């Protein structure tokens, strides 16, 4: 799975705003999501009108290792920081020795390198966690500049197009169920797939002006858990 980490800051993705969003919900077009099967799409996060960039990729053999990890260690949780080499060494010590382990380690190291390269970071904060319940079940925006998220097993994060958001209701029940607060009554929930690598702008991105991507954790259970990776700037 090792690939080049060269990322240029030029638009590379397909810009995806629901074609009927404006007409259906009668809201102005504000922000879009860039998606592509090529890793260079992640550089589109620097575009002011993009609040999430998604590298759509298949997991291949990485999926088998991730499911083995969930089966053997349903409470697995790892949190650390450093460069890709340091994190890879630490992860090698704690991850179980199943077929595909080396490829899994190299893939995480690749994502750390890409994240560090894109934002000119010496160190990255990493969290790799097995989840049997939703960490953040309500729609919200992260109070950070940007975060990388990816799901190696199970269902991916849920998110909303800007035209489907009622930002005044984020974190409040309003006239909809609490877990749907912030979702327009005619809005639709979108979901990342396992394997997708997403850069999500938060409200502290310099040009976001409080318009980071609205998202939430998906519903999971002990019977259908999730292996979730996130990378943060430190």
mmCIF file with all atom_site columns, C-alpha atoms in Angstrom:
data_model
loop_
_atom_site.group_PDB
_atom_site.id
_atom_site.type_symbol
_atom_site.label_atom_id
_atom_site.label_alt_id
_atom_site.label_comp_id
_atom_site.label_asym_id
_atom_site.label_entity_id
_atom_site.label_seq_id
_atom_site.pdbx_PDB_ins_code
_atom_site.Cartn_x
_atom_site.Cartn_y
_atom_site.Cartn_z
_atom_site.occupancy
_atom_site.B_iso_or_equiv
_atom_site.pdbx_formal_charge
_atom_site.auth_seq_id
_atom_site.auth_comp_id
_atom_site.auth_asym_id
_atom_site.auth_atom_id
_atom_site.pdbx_PDB_model_num
ATOM 1   C CA . UNK A 1 1   ? 0.000   0.000   0.000  1.00 0.00 ? 1   UNK A CA 1
ATOM 2   C CA . UNK A 1 2   ? 3.007   2.342   0.185  1.00 0.00 ? 2   UNK A CA 1
ATOM 3   C CA . UNK A 1 3   ? 2.524   5.244   -2.202 1.00 0.00 ? 3   UNK A CA 1
ATOM 4   C CA . UNK A 1 4   ? 4.108   8.585   -2.893 1.00 0.00 ? 4   UNK A CA 1
ATOM 5   C CA . UNK A 1 5   ? 3.323   11.273  -0.346 1.00 0.00 ? 5   UNK A CA 1
ATOM 6   C CA . UNK A 1 6   ? 3.863   14.118  -2.802 1.00 0.00 ? 6   UNK A CA 1
ATOM 7   C CA . UNK A 1 7   ? 0.873   16.429  -2.504 1.00 0.00 ? 7   UNK A CA 1
ATOM 8   C CA . UNK A 1 8   ? 0.563   19.666  -4.421 1.00 0.00 ? 8   UNK A CA 1
ATOM 9   C CA . UNK A 1 9   ? -1.780  22.430  -3.311 1.00 0.00 ? 9   UNK A CA 1
ATOM 10  C CA . UNK A 1 10  ? -3.833  22.495  -6.494 1.00 0.00 ? 10  UNK A CA 1
ATOM 11  C CA . UNK A 1 11  ? -7.428  21.377  -7.065 1.00 0.00 ? 11  UNK A CA 1
ATOM 12  C CA . UNK A 1 12  ? -7.522  17.686  -7.924 1.00 0.00 ? 12  UNK A CA 1
ATOM 13  C CA . UNK A 1 13  ? -10.937 16.394  -6.988 1.00 0.00 ? 13  UNK A CA 1
ATOM 14  C CA . UNK A 1 14  ? -14.542 16.268  -8.080 1.00 0.00 ? 14  UNK A CA 1
ATOM 15  C CA . UNK A 1 15  ? -16.577 18.863  -6.220 1.00 0.00 ? 15  UNK A CA 1
ATOM 16  C CA . UNK A 1 16  ? -19.693 17.307  -4.812 1.00 0.00 ? 16  UNK A CA 1
ATOM 17  C CA . UNK A 1 17  ? -22.665 19.360  -3.681 1.00 0.00 ? 17  UNK A CA 1
ATOM 18  C CA . UNK A 1 18  ? -25.981 17.566  -4.047 1.00 0.00 ? 18  UNK A CA 1
ATOM 19  C CA . UNK A 1 19  ? -27.363 18.685  -7.403 1.00 0.00 ? 19  UNK A CA 1
ATOM 20  C CA . UNK A 1 20  ? -30.783 19.357  -5.900 1.00 0.00 ? 20  UNK A CA 1
ATOM 21  C CA . UNK A 1 21  ? -29.638 20.811  -2.590 1.00 0.00 ? 21  UNK A CA 1
ATOM 22  C CA . UNK A 1 22  ? -30.219 24.466  -3.425 1.00 0.00 ? 22  UNK A CA 1
ATOM 23  C CA . UNK A 1 23  ? -33.557 23.969  -5.123 1.00 0.00 ? 23  UNK A CA 1
ATOM 24  C CA . UNK A 1 24  ? -34.840 21.497  -2.520 1.00 0.00 ? 24  UNK A CA 1
ATOM 25  C CA . UNK A 1 25  ? -33.763 23.334  0.605  1.00 0.00 ? 25  UNK A CA 1
ATOM 26  C CA . UNK A 1 26  ? -33.694 26.877  -0.785 1.00 0.00 ? 26  UNK A CA 1
ATOM 27  C CA . UNK A 1 27  ? -30.307 27.673  0.703  1.00 0.00 ? 27  UNK A CA 1
ATOM 28  C CA . UNK A 1 28  ? -27.393 29.426  -1.009 1.00 0.00 ? 28  UNK A CA 1
ATOM 29  C CA . UNK A 1 29  ? -24.404 27.403  -2.144 1.00 0.00 ? 29  UNK A CA 1
ATOM 30  C CA . UNK A 1 30  ? -21.616 27.960  0.347  1.00 0.00 ? 30  UNK A CA 1
ATOM 31  C CA . UNK A 1 31  ? -19.238 25.051  0.625  1.00 0.00 ? 31  UNK A CA 1
ATOM 32  C CA . UNK A 1 32  ? -18.450 21.817  -1.168 1.00 0.00 ? 32  UNK A CA 1
ATOM 33  C CA . UNK A 1 33  ? -16.807 18.459  -0.622 1.00 0.00 ? 33  UNK A CA 1
ATOM 34  C CA . UNK A 1 34  ? -13.990 17.308  -2.930 1.00 0.00 ? 34  UNK A CA 1
ATOM 35  C CA . UNK A 1 35  ? -13.800 13.586  -3.705 1.00 0.00 ? 35  UNK A CA 1
ATOM 36  C CA . UNK A 1 36  ? -11.388 11.564  -5.827 1.00 0.00 ? 36  UNK A CA 1
ATOM 37  C CA . UNK A 1 37  ? -9.824  8.125   -6.115 1.00 0.00 ? 37  UNK A CA 1
ATOM 38  C CA . UNK A 1 38  ? -6.414  9.856   -6.245 1.00 0.00 ? 38  UNK A CA 1
ATOM 39  C CA . UNK A 1 39  ? -4.588  10.908  -3.096 1.00 0.00 ? 39  UNK A CA 1
ATOM 40  C CA . UNK A 1 40  ? -3.825  14.378  -4.513 1.00 0.00 ? 40  UNK A CA 1
ATOM 41  C CA . UNK A 1 41  ? -7.422  15.364  -3.754 1.00 0.00 ? 41  UNK A CA 1
ATOM 42  C CA . UNK A 1 42  ? -6.383  15.897  -0.132 1.00 0.00 ? 42  UNK A CA 1
ATOM 43  C CA . UNK A 1 43  ? -4.554  19.072  -1.169 1.00 0.00 ? 43  UNK A CA 1
ATOM 44  C CA . UNK A 1 44  ? -7.932  20.534  -2.166 1.00 0.00 ? 44  UNK A CA 1
ATOM 45  C CA . UNK A 1 45  ? -8.526  21.198  1.521  1.00 0.00 ? 45  UNK A CA 1
ATOM 46  C CA . UNK A 1 46  ? -6.652  24.464  0.928  1.00 0.00 ? 46  UNK A CA 1
ATOM 47  C CA . UNK A 1 47  ? -9.446  25.714  -1.332 1.00 0.00 ? 47  UNK A CA 1
ATOM 48  C CA . UNK A 1 48  ? -11.638 28.197  0.533  1.00 0.00 ? 48  UNK A CA 1
ATOM 49  C CA . UNK A 1 49  ? -14.874 26.694  -0.796 1.00 0.00 ? 49  UNK A CA 1
ATOM 50  C CA . UNK A 1 50  ? -13.953 23.146  0.298  1.00 0.00 ? 50  UNK A CA 1
ATOM 51  C CA . UNK A 1 51  ? -14.652 22.050  3.875  1.00 0.00 ? 51  UNK A CA 1
ATOM 52  C CA . UNK A 1 52  ? -13.881 18.354  3.386  1.00 0.00 ? 52  UNK A CA 1
ATOM 53  C CA . UNK A 1 53  ? -11.573 16.480  0.973  1.00 0.00 ? 53  UNK A CA 1
ATOM 54  C CA . UNK A 1 54  ? -12.024 12.720  0.576  1.00 0.00 ? 54  UNK A CA 1
ATOM 55  C CA . UNK A 1 55  ? -9.590  10.251  -0.940 1.00 0.00 ? 55  UNK A CA 1
ATOM 56  C CA . UNK A 1 56  ? -11.826 7.333   -1.915 1.00 0.00 ? 56  UNK A CA 1
ATOM 57  C CA . UNK A 1 57  ? -9.793  4.135   -1.874 1.00 0.00 ? 57  UNK A CA 1
ATOM 58  C CA . UNK A 1 58  ? -10.337 0.400   -1.425 1.00 0.00 ? 58  UNK A CA 1
ATOM 59  C CA . UNK A 1 59  ? -8.789  -1.210  1.657  1.00 0.00 ? 59  UNK A CA 1
ATOM 60  C CA . UNK A 1 60  ? -7.945  -4.529  0.021  1.00 0.00 ? 60  UNK A CA 1
ATOM 61  C CA . UNK A 1 61  ? -6.022  -6.829  2.384  1.00 0.00 ? 61  UNK A CA 1
ATOM 62  C CA . UNK A 1 62  ? -5.922  -4.129  5.063  1.00 0.00 ? 62  UNK A CA 1
ATOM 63  C CA . UNK A 1 63  ? -9.559  -4.895  5.789  1.00 0.00 ? 63  UNK A CA 1
ATOM 64  C CA . UNK A 1 64  ? -8.775  -8.479  6.820  1.00 0.00 ? 64  UNK A CA 1
ATOM 65  C CA . UNK A 1 65  ? -6.160  -7.361  9.329  1.00 0.00 ? 65  UNK A CA 1
ATOM 66  C CA . UNK A 1 66  ? -8.477  -4.693  10.741 1.00 0.00 ? 66  UNK A CA 1
ATOM 67  C CA . UNK A 1 67  ? -11.247 -7.230  11.320 1.00 0.00 ? 67  UNK A CA 1
ATOM 68  C CA . UNK A 1 68  ? -8.785  -9.639  12.937 1.00 0.00 ? 68  UNK A CA 1
ATOM 69  C CA . UNK A 1 69  ? -7.725  -6.859  15.274 1.00 0.00 ? 69  UNK A CA 1
ATOM 70  C CA . UNK A 1 70  ? -11.332 -6.100  16.230 1.00 0.00 ? 70  UNK A CA 1
ATOM 71  C CA . UNK A 1 71  ? -12.045 -9.773  16.877 1.00 0.00 ? 71  UNK A CA 1
ATOM 72  C CA . UNK A 1 72  ? -8.972  -10.377 19.035 1.00 0.00 ? 72  UNK A CA 1
ATOM 73  C CA . UNK A 1 73  ? -8.895  -6.991  20.798 1.00 0.00 ? 73  UNK A CA 1
ATOM 74  C CA . UNK A 1 74  ? -12.408 -5.509  20.932 1.00 0.00 ? 74  UNK A CA 1
ATOM 75  C CA . UNK A 1 75  ? -11.245 -2.861  23.417 1.00 0.00 ? 75  UNK A CA 1
ATOM 76  C CA . UNK A 1 76  ? -8.084  -1.866  21.533 1.00 0.00 ? 76  UNK A CA 1
ATOM 77  C CA . UNK A 1 77  ? -7.117  1.776   22.013 1.00 0.00 ? 77  UNK A CA 1
ATOM 78  C CA . UNK A 1 78  ? -3.848  3.439   21.069 1.00 0.00 ? 78  UNK A CA 1
ATOM 79  C CA . UNK A 1 79  ? -2.978  7.110   21.320 1.00 0.00 ? 79  UNK A CA 1
ATOM 80  C CA . UNK A 1 80  ? 0.416   8.644   20.636 1.00 0.00 ? 80  UNK A CA 1
ATOM 81  C CA . UNK A 1 81  ? 2.265   11.395  18.819 1.00 0.00 ? 81  UNK A CA 1
ATOM 82  C CA . UNK A 1 82  ? 5.422   11.680  16.771 1.00 0.00 ? 82  UNK A CA 1
ATOM 83  C CA . UNK A 1 83  ? 6.592   11.294  13.199 1.00 0.00 ? 83  UNK A CA 1
ATOM 84  C CA . UNK A 1 84  ? 5.681   8.322   11.026 1.00 0.00 ? 84  UNK A CA 1
ATOM 85  C CA . UNK A 1 85  ? 8.752   6.279   11.971 1.00 0.00 ? 85  UNK A CA 1
ATOM 86  C CA . UNK A 1 86  ? 8.218   6.771   15.697 1.00 0.00 ? 86  UNK A CA 1
ATOM 87  C CA . UNK A 1 87  ? 4.526   5.930   15.518 1.00 0.00 ? 87  UNK A CA 1
ATOM 88  C CA . UNK A 1 88  ? 5.185   2.863   13.379 1.00 0.00 ? 88  UNK A CA 1
ATOM 89  C CA . UNK A 1 89  ? 7.665   1.506   15.962 1.00 0.00 ? 89  UNK A CA 1
ATOM 90  C CA . UNK A 1 90  ? 5.208   2.048   18.808 1.00 0.00 ? 90  UNK A CA 1
ATOM 91  C CA . UNK A 1 91  ? 2.312   0.510   16.922 1.00 0.00 ? 91  UNK A CA 1
ATOM 92  C CA . UNK A 1 92  ? 4.428   -2.511  15.989 1.00 0.00 ? 92  UNK A CA 1
ATOM 93  C CA . UNK A 1 93  ? 4.812   -3.272  19.700 1.00 0.00 ? 93  UNK A CA 1
ATOM 94  C CA . UNK A 1 94  ? 1.121   -3.160  20.550 1.00 0.00 ? 94  UNK A CA 1
ATOM 95  C CA . UNK A 1 95  ? -0.610  -4.550  17.459 1.00 0.00 ? 95  UNK A CA 1
ATOM 96  C CA . UNK A 1 96  ? -1.233  -8.324  17.334 1.00 0.00 ? 96  UNK A CA 1
ATOM 97  C CA . UNK A 1 97  ? 0.797   -10.460 14.938 1.00 0.00 ? 97  UNK A CA 1
ATOM 98  C CA . UNK A 1 98  ? -1.756  -11.442 12.345 1.00 0.00 ? 98  UNK A CA 1
ATOM 99  C CA . UNK A 1 99  ? -1.173  -11.758 8.587  1.00 0.00 ? 99  UNK A CA 1
ATOM 100 C CA . UNK A 1 100 ? -1.142  -8.314  7.033  1.00 0.00 ? 100 UNK A CA 1
ATOM 101 C CA . UNK A 1 101 ? 0.322   -6.527  10.051 1.00 0.00 ? 101 UNK A CA 1
ATOM 102 C CA . UNK A 1 102 ? 3.272   -5.017  8.172  1.00 0.00 ? 102 UNK A CA 1
ATOM 103 C CA . UNK A 1 103 ? 1.055   -3.687  5.391  1.00 0.00 ? 103 UNK A CA 1
ATOM 104 C CA . UNK A 1 104 ? -1.287  -2.224  7.991  1.00 0.00 ? 104 UNK A CA 1
ATOM 105 C CA . UNK A 1 105 ? 1.608   -0.480  9.747  1.00 0.00 ? 105 UNK A CA 1
ATOM 106 C CA . UNK A 1 106 ? 2.956   0.893   6.467  1.00 0.00 ? 106 UNK A CA 1
ATOM 107 C CA . UNK A 1 107 ? -0.463  2.224   5.539  1.00 0.00 ? 107 UNK A CA 1
ATOM 108 C CA . UNK A 1 108 ? -0.795  4.154   8.790  1.00 0.00 ? 108 UNK A CA 1
ATOM 109 C CA . UNK A 1 109 ? 2.756   5.466   8.376  1.00 0.00 ? 109 UNK A CA 1
ATOM 110 C CA . UNK A 1 110 ? 1.794   6.622   4.870  1.00 0.00 ? 110 UNK A CA 1
ATOM 111 C CA . UNK A 1 111 ? -1.199  8.564   6.179  1.00 0.00 ? 111 UNK A CA 1
ATOM 112 C CA . UNK A 1 112 ? 0.900   10.150  8.928  1.00 0.00 ? 112 UNK A CA 1
ATOM 113 C CA . UNK A 1 113 ? 3.497   11.195  6.339  1.00 0.00 ? 113 UNK A CA 1
ATOM 114 C CA . UNK A 1 114 ? 0.842   12.638  4.049  1.00 0.00 ? 114 UNK A CA 1
ATOM 115 C CA . UNK A 1 115 ? -0.797  14.587  6.867  1.00 0.00 ? 115 UNK A CA 1
ATOM 116 C CA . UNK A 1 116 ? 2.558   15.922  8.102  1.00 0.00 ? 116 UNK A CA 1
ATOM 117 C CA . UNK A 1 117 ? 3.641   16.857  4.568  1.00 0.00 ? 117 UNK A CA 1
ATOM 118 C CA . UNK A 1 118 ? 0.404   18.633  3.736  1.00 0.00 ? 118 UNK A CA 1
ATOM 119 C CA . UNK A 1 119 ? 0.454   20.805  6.863  1.00 0.00 ? 119 UNK A CA 1
ATOM 120 C CA . UNK A 1 120 ? 4.232   21.070  7.348  1.00 0.00 ? 120 UNK A CA 1
ATOM 121 C CA . UNK A 1 121 ? 4.211   19.246  10.702 1.00 0.00 ? 121 UNK A CA 1
ATOM 122 C CA . UNK A 1 122 ? 7.135   17.669  12.521 1.00 0.00 ? 122 UNK A CA 1
ATOM 123 C CA . UNK A 1 123 ? 4.854   15.559  14.703 1.00 0.00 ? 123 UNK A CA 1
ATOM 124 C CA . UNK A 1 124 ? 1.309   14.263  14.396 1.00 0.00 ? 124 UNK A CA 1
ATOM 125 C CA . UNK A 1 125 ? -1.163  13.212  17.051 1.00 0.00 ? 125 UNK A CA 1
ATOM 126 C CA . UNK A 1 126 ? -2.636  9.761   16.319 1.00 0.00 ? 126 UNK A CA 1
ATOM 127 C CA . UNK A 1 127 ? -5.517  7.792   17.746 1.00 0.00 ? 127 UNK A CA 1
ATOM 128 C CA . UNK A 1 128 ? -6.433  4.254   16.643 1.00 0.00 ? 128 UNK A CA 1
ATOM 129 C CA . UNK A 1 129 ? -9.457  2.910   18.487 1.00 0.00 ? 129 UNK A CA 1
ATOM 130 C CA . UNK A 1 130 ? -11.877 0.000   18.395 1.00 0.00 ? 130 UNK A CA 1
ATOM 131 C CA . UNK A 1 131 ? -15.358 1.397   18.987 1.00 0.00 ? 131 UNK A CA 1
ATOM 132 C CA . UNK A 1 132 ? -18.541 -0.362  20.046 1.00 0.00 ? 132 UNK A CA 1
ATOM 133 C CA . UNK A 1 133 ? -20.510 2.864   20.593 1.00 0.00 ? 133 UNK A CA 1
ATOM 134 C CA . UNK A 1 134 ? -20.676 6.277   18.971 1.00 0.00 ? 134 UNK A CA 1
ATOM 135 C CA . UNK A 1 135 ? -18.052 8.699   20.325 1.00 0.00 ? 135 UNK A CA 1
ATOM 136 C CA . UNK A 1 136 ? -19.888 11.843  19.184 1.00 0.00 ? 136 UNK A CA 1
ATOM 137 C CA . UNK A 1 137 ? -23.482 10.894  18.265 1.00 0.00 ? 137 UNK A CA 1
ATOM 138 C CA . UNK A 1 138 ? -24.723 14.464  17.671 1.00 0.00 ? 138 UNK A CA 1
ATOM 139 C CA . UNK A 1 139 ? -23.911 16.524  14.616 1.00 0.00 ? 139 UNK A CA 1
ATOM 140 C CA . UNK A 1 140 ? -21.133 18.968  15.433 1.00 0.00 ? 140 UNK A CA 1
ATOM 141 C CA . UNK A 1 141 ? -18.101 20.834  14.111 1.00 0.00 ? 141 UNK A CA 1
ATOM 142 C CA . UNK A 1 142 ? -14.652 20.198  15.585 1.00 0.00 ? 142 UNK A CA 1
ATOM 143 C CA . UNK A 1 143 ? -12.976 23.129  17.354 1.00 0.00 ? 143 UNK A CA 1
ATOM 144 C CA . UNK A 1 144 ? -9.684  22.538  15.567 1.00 0.00 ? 144 UNK A CA 1
ATOM 145 C CA . UNK A 1 145 ? -8.145  23.609  12.230 1.00 0.00 ? 145 UNK A CA 1
ATOM 146 C CA . UNK A 1 146 ? -8.324  20.225  10.493 1.00 0.00 ? 146 UNK A CA 1
ATOM 147 C CA . UNK A 1 147 ? -8.421  16.498  11.258 1.00 0.00 ? 147 UNK A CA 1
ATOM 148 C CA . UNK A 1 148 ? -7.800  13.380  9.172  1.00 0.00 ? 148 UNK A CA 1
ATOM 149 C CA . UNK A 1 149 ? -10.216 10.515  9.753  1.00 0.00 ? 149 UNK A CA 1
ATOM 150 C CA . UNK A 1 150 ? -10.451 7.035   8.292  1.00 0.00 ? 150 UNK A CA 1
ATOM 151 C CA . UNK A 1 151 ? -12.279 3.820   9.157  1.00 0.00 ? 151 UNK A CA 1
ATOM 152 C CA . UNK A 1 152 ? -10.477 0.507   8.632  1.00 0.00 ? 152 UNK A CA 1
ATOM 153 C CA . UNK A 1 153 ? -13.418 -1.702  9.625  1.00 0.00 ? 153 UNK A CA 1
ATOM 154 C CA . UNK A 1 154 ? -17.094 -1.021  10.165 1.00 0.00 ? 154 UNK A CA 1
ATOM 155 C CA . UNK A 1 155 ? -19.131 1.988   9.108  1.00 0.00 ? 155 UNK A CA 1
ATOM 156 C CA . UNK A 1 156 ? -17.649 5.405   8.372  1.00 0.00 ? 156 UNK A CA 1
ATOM 157 C CA . UNK A 1 157 ? -18.349 8.867   9.768  1.00 0.00 ? 157 UNK A CA 1
ATOM 158 C CA . UNK A 1 158 ? -21.598 10.622  8.817  1.00 0.00 ? 158 UNK A CA 1
ATOM 159 C CA . UNK A 1 159 ? -21.635 14.166  7.447  1.00 0.00 ? 159 UNK A CA 1
ATOM 160 C CA . UNK A 1 160 ? -23.897 16.830  5.988  1.00 0.00 ? 160 UNK A CA 1
ATOM 161 C CA . UNK A 1 161 ? -23.749 18.970  2.867  1.00 0.00 ? 161 UNK A CA 1
ATOM 162 C CA . UNK A 1 162 ? -23.842 22.635  3.823  1.00 0.00 ? 162 UNK A CA 1
ATOM 163 C CA . UNK A 1 163 ? -27.277 23.060  2.222  1.00 0.00 ? 163 UNK A CA 1
ATOM 164 C CA . UNK A 1 164 ? -28.650 20.408  4.589  1.00 0.00 ? 164 UNK A CA 1
ATOM 165 C CA . UNK A 1 165 ? -27.381 22.057  7.790  1.00 0.00 ? 165 UNK A CA 1
ATOM 166 C CA . UNK A 1 166 ? -29.209 24.247  10.281 1.00 0.00 ? 166 UNK A CA 1
ATOM 167 C CA . UNK A 1 167 ? -26.190 25.543  12.155 1.00 0.00 ? 167 UNK A CA 1
ATOM 168 C CA . UNK A 1 168 ? -28.274 27.359  14.761 1.00 0.00 ? 168 UNK A CA 1
ATOM 169 C CA . UNK A 1 169 ? -29.509 23.938  15.940 1.00 0.00 ? 169 UNK A CA 1
ATOM 170 C CA . UNK A 1 170 ? -26.131 22.240  16.261 1.00 0.00 ? 170 UNK A CA 1
ATOM 171 C CA . UNK A 1 171 ? -25.893 20.826  19.757 1.00 0.00 ? 171 UNK A CA 1
ATOM 172 C CA . UNK A 1 172 ? -29.576 21.501  20.455 1.00 0.00 ? 172 UNK A CA 1
ATOM 173 C CA . UNK A 1 173 ? -32.694 19.369  20.169 1.00 0.00 ? 173 UNK A CA 1
ATOM 174 C CA . UNK A 1 174 ? -34.889 21.901  18.405 1.00 0.00 ? 174 UNK A CA 1
ATOM 175 C CA . UNK A 1 175 ? -37.842 20.442  16.547 1.00 0.00 ? 175 UNK A CA 1
ATOM 176 C CA . UNK A 1 176 ? -35.909 17.281  15.624 1.00 0.00 ? 176 UNK A CA 1
ATOM 177 C CA . UNK A 1 177 ? -34.514 14.434  17.715 1.00 0.00 ? 177 UNK A CA 1
ATOM 178 C CA . UNK A 1 178 ? -31.426 15.331  19.732 1.00 0.00 ? 178 UNK A CA 1
ATOM 179 C CA . UNK A 1 179 ? -29.158 13.008  17.763 1.00 0.00 ? 179 UNK A CA 1
ATOM 180 C CA . UNK A 1 180 ? -30.226 14.750  14.562 1.00 0.00 ? 180 UNK A CA 1
ATOM 181 C CA . UNK A 1 181 ? -29.832 18.309  15.849 1.00 0.00 ? 181 UNK A CA 1
ATOM 182 C CA . UNK A 1 182 ? -28.506 20.468  13.042 1.00 0.00 ? 182 UNK A CA 1
ATOM 183 C CA . UNK A 1 183 ? -30.032 18.396  10.237 1.00 0.00 ? 183 UNK A CA 1
ATOM 184 C CA . UNK A 1 184 ? -32.514 20.271  8.045  1.00 0.00 ? 184 UNK A CA 1
ATOM 185 C CA . UNK A 1 185 ? -35.967 18.686  8.144  1.00 0.00 ? 185 UNK A CA 1
ATOM 186 C CA . UNK A 1 186 ? -35.611 17.876  4.429  1.00 0.00 ? 186 UNK A CA 1
ATOM 187 C CA . UNK A 1 187 ? -31.907 17.146  4.638  1.00 0.00 ? 187 UNK A CA 1
ATOM 188 C CA . UNK A 1 188 ? -30.058 13.896  3.985  1.00 0.00 ? 188 UNK A CA 1
ATOM 189 C CA . UNK A 1 189 ? -27.244 12.274  5.944  1.00 0.00 ? 189 UNK A CA 1
ATOM 190 C CA . UNK A 1 190 ? -24.155 11.228  3.969  1.00 0.00 ? 190 UNK A CA 1
ATOM 191 C CA . UNK A 1 191 ? -21.619 8.631   5.075  1.00 0.00 ? 191 UNK A CA 1
ATOM 192 C CA . UNK A 1 192 ? -17.971 7.921   4.398  1.00 0.00 ? 192 UNK A CA 1
ATOM 193 C CA . UNK A 1 193 ? -17.057 4.375   3.413  1.00 0.00 ? 193 UNK A CA 1
ATOM 194 C CA . UNK A 1 194 ? -14.524 2.114   5.081  1.00 0.00 ? 194 UNK A CA 1
ATOM 195 C CA . UNK A 1 195 ? -11.173 2.958   3.509  1.00 0.00 ? 195 UNK A CA 1
ATOM 196 C CA . UNK A 1 196 ? -12.038 6.583   2.712  1.00 0.00 ? 196 UNK A CA 1
ATOM 197 C CA . UNK A 1 197 ? -9.451  9.066   3.961  1.00 0.00 ? 197 UNK A CA 1
ATOM 198 C CA . UNK A 1 198 ? -11.091 12.388  4.800  1.00 0.00 ? 198 UNK A CA 1
ATOM 199 C CA . UNK A 1 199 ? -9.650  15.749  5.782  1.00 0.00 ? 199 UNK A CA 1
ATOM 200 C CA . UNK A 1 200 ? -12.289 17.645  7.744  1.00 0.00 ? 200 UNK A CA 1
ATOM 201 C CA . UNK A 1 201 ? -11.994 21.371  8.323  1.00 0.00 ? 201 UNK A CA 1
ATOM 202 C CA . UNK A 1 202 ? -12.938 22.547  11.796 1.00 0.00 ? 202 UNK A CA 1
ATOM 203 C CA . UNK A 1 203 ? -14.042 25.939  12.990 1.00 0.00 ? 203 UNK A CA 1
ATOM 204 C CA . UNK A 1 204 ? -10.451 27.008  13.685 1.00 0.00 ? 204 UNK A CA 1
ATOM 205 C CA . UNK A 1 205 ? -9.345  26.719  10.063 1.00 0.00 ? 205 UNK A CA 1
ATOM 206 C CA . UNK A 1 206 ? -8.147  30.266  9.210  1.00 0.00 ? 206 UNK A CA 1
ATOM 207 C CA . UNK A 1 207 ? -10.739 30.856  6.481  1.00 0.00 ? 207 UNK A CA 1
ATOM 208 C CA . UNK A 1 208 ? -13.584 28.700  7.818  1.00 0.00 ? 208 UNK A CA 1
ATOM 209 C CA . UNK A 1 209 ? -15.262 31.542  9.726  1.00 0.00 ? 209 UNK A CA 1
ATOM 210 C CA . UNK A 1 210 ? -17.229 29.042  11.752 1.00 0.00 ? 210 UNK A CA 1
ATOM 211 C CA . UNK A 1 211 ? -18.187 26.876  8.772  1.00 0.00 ? 211 UNK A CA 1
ATOM 212 C CA . UNK A 1 212 ? -16.272 23.660  9.362  1.00 0.00 ? 212 UNK A CA 1
ATOM 213 C CA . UNK A 1 213 ? -17.748 20.396  8.094  1.00 0.00 ? 213 UNK A CA 1
ATOM 214 C CA . UNK A 1 214 ? -20.744 19.171  10.124 1.00 0.00 ? 214 UNK A CA 1
ATOM 215 C CA . UNK A 1 215 ? -20.409 15.496  11.037 1.00 0.00 ? 215 UNK A CA 1
ATOM 216 C CA . UNK A 1 216 ? -21.032 12.861  13.696 1.00 0.00 ? 216 UNK A CA 1
ATOM 217 C CA . UNK A 1 217 ? -19.972 9.363   14.699 1.00 0.00 ? 217 UNK A CA 1
ATOM 218 C CA . UNK A 1 218 ? -22.068 6.528   13.254 1.00 0.00 ? 218 UNK A CA 1
ATOM 219 C CA . UNK A 1 219 ? -24.066 4.146   15.409 1.00 0.00 ? 219 UNK A CA 1
ATOM 220 C CA . UNK A 1 220 ? -22.102 0.980   16.155 1.00 0.00 ? 220 UNK A CA 1
ATOM 221 C CA . UNK A 1 221 ? -22.378 -1.905  18.609 1.00 0.00 ? 221 UNK A CA 1
ATOM 222 C CA . UNK A 1 222 ? -20.367 -4.724  20.164 1.00 0.00 ? 222 UNK A CA 1
ATOM 223 C CA . UNK A 1 223 ? -21.722 -6.992  17.415 1.00 0.00 ? 223 UNK A CA 1
ATOM 224 C CA . UNK A 1 224 ? -20.788 -4.522  14.652 1.00 0.00 ? 224 UNK A CA 1
ATOM 225 C CA . UNK A 1 225 ? -17.787 -2.535  15.913 1.00 0.00 ? 225 UNK A CA 1
ATOM 226 C CA . UNK A 1 226 ? -15.608 -0.026  14.138 1.00 0.00 ? 226 UNK A CA 1
ATOM 227 C CA . UNK A 1 227 ? -11.839 0.480   13.869 1.00 0.00 ? 227 UNK A CA 1
ATOM 228 C CA . UNK A 1 228 ? -11.300 4.228   13.637 1.00 0.00 ? 228 UNK A CA 1
ATOM 229 C CA . UNK A 1 229 ? -8.167  6.283   12.927 1.00 0.00 ? 229 UNK A CA 1
ATOM 230 C CA . UNK A 1 230 ? -7.762  10.012  13.450 1.00 0.00 ? 230 UNK A CA 1
ATOM 231 C CA . UNK A 1 231 ? -4.767  12.311  12.989 1.00 0.00 ? 231 UNK A CA 1
ATOM 232 C CA . UNK A 1 232 ? -4.423  15.766  14.513 1.00 0.00 ? 232 UNK A CA 1
ATOM 233 C CA . UNK A 1 233 ? -2.065  18.699  14.302 1.00 0.00 ? 233 UNK A CA 1
ATOM 234 C CA . UNK A 1 234 ? 0.116   19.193  17.376 1.00 0.00 ? 234 UNK A CA 1
#
